[in-house]
mmCIF file of C-alpha atoms and ligand atoms in Angstrom:
data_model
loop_
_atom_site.group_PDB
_atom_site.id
_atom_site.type_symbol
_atom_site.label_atom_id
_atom_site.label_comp_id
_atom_site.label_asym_id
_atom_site.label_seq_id
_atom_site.Cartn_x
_atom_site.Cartn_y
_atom_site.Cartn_z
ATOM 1 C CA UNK A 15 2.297 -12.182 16.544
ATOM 2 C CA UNK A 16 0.194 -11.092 13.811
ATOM 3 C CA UNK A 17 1.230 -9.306 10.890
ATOM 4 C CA UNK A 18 0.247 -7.787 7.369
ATOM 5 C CA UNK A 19 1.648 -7.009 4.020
ATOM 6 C CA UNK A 20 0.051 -3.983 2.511
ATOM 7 C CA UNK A 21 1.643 -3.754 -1.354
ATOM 8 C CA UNK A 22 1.376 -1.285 -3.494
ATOM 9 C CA UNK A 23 3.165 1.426 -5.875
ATOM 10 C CA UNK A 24 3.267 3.915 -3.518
ATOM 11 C CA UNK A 25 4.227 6.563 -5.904
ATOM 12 C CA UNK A 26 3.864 9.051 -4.191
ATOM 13 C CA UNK A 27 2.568 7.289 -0.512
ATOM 14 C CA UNK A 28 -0.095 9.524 0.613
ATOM 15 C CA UNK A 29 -2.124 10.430 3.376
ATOM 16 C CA UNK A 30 -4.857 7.771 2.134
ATOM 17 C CA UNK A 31 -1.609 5.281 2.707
ATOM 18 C CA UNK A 32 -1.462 6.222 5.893
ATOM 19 C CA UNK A 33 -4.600 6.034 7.196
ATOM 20 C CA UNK A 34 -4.861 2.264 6.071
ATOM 21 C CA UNK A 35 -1.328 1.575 7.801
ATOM 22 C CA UNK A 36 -2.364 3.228 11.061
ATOM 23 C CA UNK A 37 -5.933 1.383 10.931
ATOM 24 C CA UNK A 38 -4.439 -2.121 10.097
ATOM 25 C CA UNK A 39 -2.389 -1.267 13.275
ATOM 26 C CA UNK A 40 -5.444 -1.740 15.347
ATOM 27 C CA UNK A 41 -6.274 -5.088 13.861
ATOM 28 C CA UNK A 42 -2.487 -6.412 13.548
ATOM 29 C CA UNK A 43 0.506 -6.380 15.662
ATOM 30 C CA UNK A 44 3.051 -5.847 12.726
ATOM 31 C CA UNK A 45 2.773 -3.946 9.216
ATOM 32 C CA UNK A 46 4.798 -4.865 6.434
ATOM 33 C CA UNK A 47 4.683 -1.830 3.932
ATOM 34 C CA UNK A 48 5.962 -3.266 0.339
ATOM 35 C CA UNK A 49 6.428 -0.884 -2.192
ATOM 36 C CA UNK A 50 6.416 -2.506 -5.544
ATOM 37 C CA UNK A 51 9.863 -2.046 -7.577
ATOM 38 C CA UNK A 52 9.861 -1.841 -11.358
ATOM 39 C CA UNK A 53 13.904 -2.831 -11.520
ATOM 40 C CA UNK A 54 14.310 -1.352 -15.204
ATOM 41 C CA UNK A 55 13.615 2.199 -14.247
ATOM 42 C CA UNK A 56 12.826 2.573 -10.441
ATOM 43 C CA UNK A 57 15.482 3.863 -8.003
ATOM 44 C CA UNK A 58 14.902 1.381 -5.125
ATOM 45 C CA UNK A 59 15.933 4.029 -2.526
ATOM 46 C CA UNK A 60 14.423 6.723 -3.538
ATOM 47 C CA UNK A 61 11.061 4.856 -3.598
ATOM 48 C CA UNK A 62 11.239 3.459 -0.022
ATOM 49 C CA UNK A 63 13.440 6.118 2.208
ATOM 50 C CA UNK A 64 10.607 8.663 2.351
ATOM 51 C CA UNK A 65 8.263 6.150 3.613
ATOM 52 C CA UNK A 66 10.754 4.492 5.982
ATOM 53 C CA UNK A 67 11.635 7.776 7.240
ATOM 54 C CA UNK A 68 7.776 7.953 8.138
ATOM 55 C CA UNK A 69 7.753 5.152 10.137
ATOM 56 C CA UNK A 70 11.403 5.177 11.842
ATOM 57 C CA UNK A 71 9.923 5.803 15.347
ATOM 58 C CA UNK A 72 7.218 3.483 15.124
ATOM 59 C CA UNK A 73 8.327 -0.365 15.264
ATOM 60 C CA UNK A 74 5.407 -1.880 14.115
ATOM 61 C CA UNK A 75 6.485 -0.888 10.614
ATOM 62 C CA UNK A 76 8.376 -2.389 7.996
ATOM 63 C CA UNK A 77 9.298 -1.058 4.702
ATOM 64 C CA UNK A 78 10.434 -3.239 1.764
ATOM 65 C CA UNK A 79 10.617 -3.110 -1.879
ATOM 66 C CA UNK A 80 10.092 -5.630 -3.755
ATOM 67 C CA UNK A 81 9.984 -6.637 -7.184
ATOM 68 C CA UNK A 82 8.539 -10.144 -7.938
ATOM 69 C CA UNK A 83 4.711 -11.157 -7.450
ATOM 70 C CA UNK A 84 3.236 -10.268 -4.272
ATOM 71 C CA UNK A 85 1.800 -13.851 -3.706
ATOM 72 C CA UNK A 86 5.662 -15.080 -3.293
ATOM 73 C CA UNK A 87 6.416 -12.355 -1.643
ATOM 74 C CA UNK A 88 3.692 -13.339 1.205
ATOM 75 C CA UNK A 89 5.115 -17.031 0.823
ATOM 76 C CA UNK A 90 8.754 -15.644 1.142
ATOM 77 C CA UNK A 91 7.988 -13.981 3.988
ATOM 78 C CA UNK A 92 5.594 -16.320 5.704
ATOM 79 C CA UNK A 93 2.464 -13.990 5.566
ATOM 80 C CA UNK A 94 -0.723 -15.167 5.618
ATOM 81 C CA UNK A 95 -2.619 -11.515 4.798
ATOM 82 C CA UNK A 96 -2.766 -8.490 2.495
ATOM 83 C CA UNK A 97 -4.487 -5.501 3.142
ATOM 84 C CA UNK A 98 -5.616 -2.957 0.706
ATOM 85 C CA UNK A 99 -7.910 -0.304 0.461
ATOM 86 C CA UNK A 100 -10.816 0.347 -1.230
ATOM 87 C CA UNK A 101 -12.041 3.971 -2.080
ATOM 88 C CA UNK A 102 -14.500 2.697 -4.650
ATOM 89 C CA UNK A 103 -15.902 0.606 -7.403
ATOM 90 C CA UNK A 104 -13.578 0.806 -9.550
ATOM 91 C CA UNK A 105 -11.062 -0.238 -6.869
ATOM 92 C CA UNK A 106 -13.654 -3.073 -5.615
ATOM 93 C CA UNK A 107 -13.082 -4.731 -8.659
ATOM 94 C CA UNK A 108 -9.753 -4.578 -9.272
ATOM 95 C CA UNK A 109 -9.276 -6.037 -5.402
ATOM 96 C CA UNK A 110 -11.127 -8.261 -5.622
ATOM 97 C CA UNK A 111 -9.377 -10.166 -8.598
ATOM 98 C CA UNK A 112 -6.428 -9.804 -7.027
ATOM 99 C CA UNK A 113 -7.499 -11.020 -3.727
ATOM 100 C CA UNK A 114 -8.748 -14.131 -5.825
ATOM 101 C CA UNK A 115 -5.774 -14.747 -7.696
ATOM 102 C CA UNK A 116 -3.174 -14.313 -4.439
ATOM 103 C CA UNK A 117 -4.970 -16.675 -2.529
ATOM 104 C CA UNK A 118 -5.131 -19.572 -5.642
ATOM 105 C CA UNK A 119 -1.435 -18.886 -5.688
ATOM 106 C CA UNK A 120 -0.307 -19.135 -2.647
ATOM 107 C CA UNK A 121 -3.919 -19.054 0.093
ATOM 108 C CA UNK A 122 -2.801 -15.979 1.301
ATOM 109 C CA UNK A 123 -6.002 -14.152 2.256
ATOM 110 C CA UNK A 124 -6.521 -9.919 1.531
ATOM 111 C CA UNK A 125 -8.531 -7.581 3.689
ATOM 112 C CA UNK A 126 -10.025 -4.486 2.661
ATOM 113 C CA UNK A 127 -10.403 -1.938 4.482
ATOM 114 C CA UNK A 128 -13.129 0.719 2.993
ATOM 115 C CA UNK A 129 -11.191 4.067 2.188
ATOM 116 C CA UNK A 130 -11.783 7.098 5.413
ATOM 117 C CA UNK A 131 -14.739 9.565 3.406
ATOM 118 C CA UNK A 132 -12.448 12.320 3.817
ATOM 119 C CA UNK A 133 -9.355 11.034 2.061
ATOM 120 C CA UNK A 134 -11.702 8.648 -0.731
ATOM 121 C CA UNK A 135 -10.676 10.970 -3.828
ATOM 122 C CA UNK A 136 -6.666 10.878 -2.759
ATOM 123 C CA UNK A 137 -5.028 8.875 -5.368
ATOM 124 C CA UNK A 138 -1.230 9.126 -6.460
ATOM 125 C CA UNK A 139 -2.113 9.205 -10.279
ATOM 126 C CA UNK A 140 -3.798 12.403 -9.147
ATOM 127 C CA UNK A 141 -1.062 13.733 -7.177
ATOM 128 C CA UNK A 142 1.497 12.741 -9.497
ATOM 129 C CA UNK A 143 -0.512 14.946 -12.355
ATOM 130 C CA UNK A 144 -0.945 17.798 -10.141
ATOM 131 C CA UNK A 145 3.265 17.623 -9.326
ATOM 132 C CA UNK A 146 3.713 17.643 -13.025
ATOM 133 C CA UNK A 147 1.709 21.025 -13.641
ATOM 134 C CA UNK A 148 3.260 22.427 -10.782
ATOM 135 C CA UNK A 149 1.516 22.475 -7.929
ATOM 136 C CA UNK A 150 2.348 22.232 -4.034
ATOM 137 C CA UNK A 151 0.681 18.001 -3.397
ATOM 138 C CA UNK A 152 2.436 18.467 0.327
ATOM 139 C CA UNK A 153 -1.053 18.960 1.743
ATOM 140 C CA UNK A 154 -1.839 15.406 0.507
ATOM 141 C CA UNK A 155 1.439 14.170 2.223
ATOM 142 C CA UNK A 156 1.502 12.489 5.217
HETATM 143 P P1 ADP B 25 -1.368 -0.158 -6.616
HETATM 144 O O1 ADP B 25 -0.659 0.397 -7.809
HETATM 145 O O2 ADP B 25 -0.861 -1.484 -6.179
HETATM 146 O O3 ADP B 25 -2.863 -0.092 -6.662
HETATM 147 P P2 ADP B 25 -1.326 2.176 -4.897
HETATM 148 O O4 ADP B 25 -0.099 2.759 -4.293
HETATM 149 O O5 ADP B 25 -2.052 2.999 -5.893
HETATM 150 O O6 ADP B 25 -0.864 0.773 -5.451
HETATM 151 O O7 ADP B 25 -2.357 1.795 -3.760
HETATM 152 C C1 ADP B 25 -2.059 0.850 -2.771
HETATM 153 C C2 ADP B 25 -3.319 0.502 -2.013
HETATM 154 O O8 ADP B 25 -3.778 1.643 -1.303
HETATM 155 C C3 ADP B 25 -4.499 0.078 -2.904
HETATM 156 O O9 ADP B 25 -5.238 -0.933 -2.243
HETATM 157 C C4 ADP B 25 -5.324 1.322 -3.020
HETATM 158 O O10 ADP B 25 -6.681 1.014 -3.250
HETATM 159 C C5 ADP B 25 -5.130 1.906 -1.634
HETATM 160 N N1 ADP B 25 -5.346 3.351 -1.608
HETATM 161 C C6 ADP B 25 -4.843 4.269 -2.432
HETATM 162 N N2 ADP B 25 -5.264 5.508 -2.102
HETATM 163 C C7 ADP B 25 -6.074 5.355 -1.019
HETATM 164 C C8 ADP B 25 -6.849 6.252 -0.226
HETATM 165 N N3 ADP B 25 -6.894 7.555 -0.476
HETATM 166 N N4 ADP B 25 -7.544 5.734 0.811
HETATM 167 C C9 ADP B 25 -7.524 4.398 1.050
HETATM 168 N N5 ADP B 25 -6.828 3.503 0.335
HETATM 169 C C10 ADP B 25 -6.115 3.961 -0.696
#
């Protein structure tokens, strides 16, 4: 059976999220969502329930937090890819250092999948900012 970690903050997971989960679904059998963990100041639960909550009906999804480097957690686990999106250069880059460090660590291999037009300018910084000043990010929400 095949399966995938996609990592990432998650903070908030948004409908961008989603859309990779649900198109990773038609390339893997299993997705392992793994929402990084800063242990000083995160609330574990809080970070992960909304997101499992998502997914409760659907089997093919995991959720995990996790707070070490994703390369061990792929070894932990026994994973052999990461996916992650890509909604533009700036995120190209970024990927694709990390994508070259993972698999020198461990070989684990990361594919991108190129961000849906519609849902390219979604980011959680933004969202996050927008919460902060107030306004209603549920459209944004999956
Ligand atoms: P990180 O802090 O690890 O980058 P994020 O939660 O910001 O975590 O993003 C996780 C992954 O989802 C990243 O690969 C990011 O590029 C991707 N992503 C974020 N927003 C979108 C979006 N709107 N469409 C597609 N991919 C996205």
């Amino acid at each position: 059976m095949s399966k995938v970690l996609f990592p990432g903050s998650f903070n908030p997971f948004t409908k961008g999220h989603a859309d990779i989960v649900k198109r990773a679904l038609e390339i893997f059998d299993k997705v392992v969502i793994a929402v990084g963990i800063n242990e000083q100041k995160s609330d574990t639960l809080a970070a992960v329930k909304p997101i499992a909550d998502l997914y409760r009906n659907d089997d093919r999804v995991t959720v995990i937090s996790y707070s070490c480097l994703t390369a061990d957690l792929c070894a932990q686990l026994q994973i052999r890819t990461i996916v992650r999106g890509v909604r533009d250069v700036k995120d190209y880059e970024y990927e694709r250092q990390m994508a070259d460090v993972n698999h020198q660590l461990v070989g684990v291999e990361t594919i991108l999948l190129f961000a849906s037009p519609q849902l390219s300018s979604l980011s959680s910084s933004v969202l996050r900012e927008l919460s902060h000043f107030g306004k209603d990010i549920t459209p944004f929400l999956p």
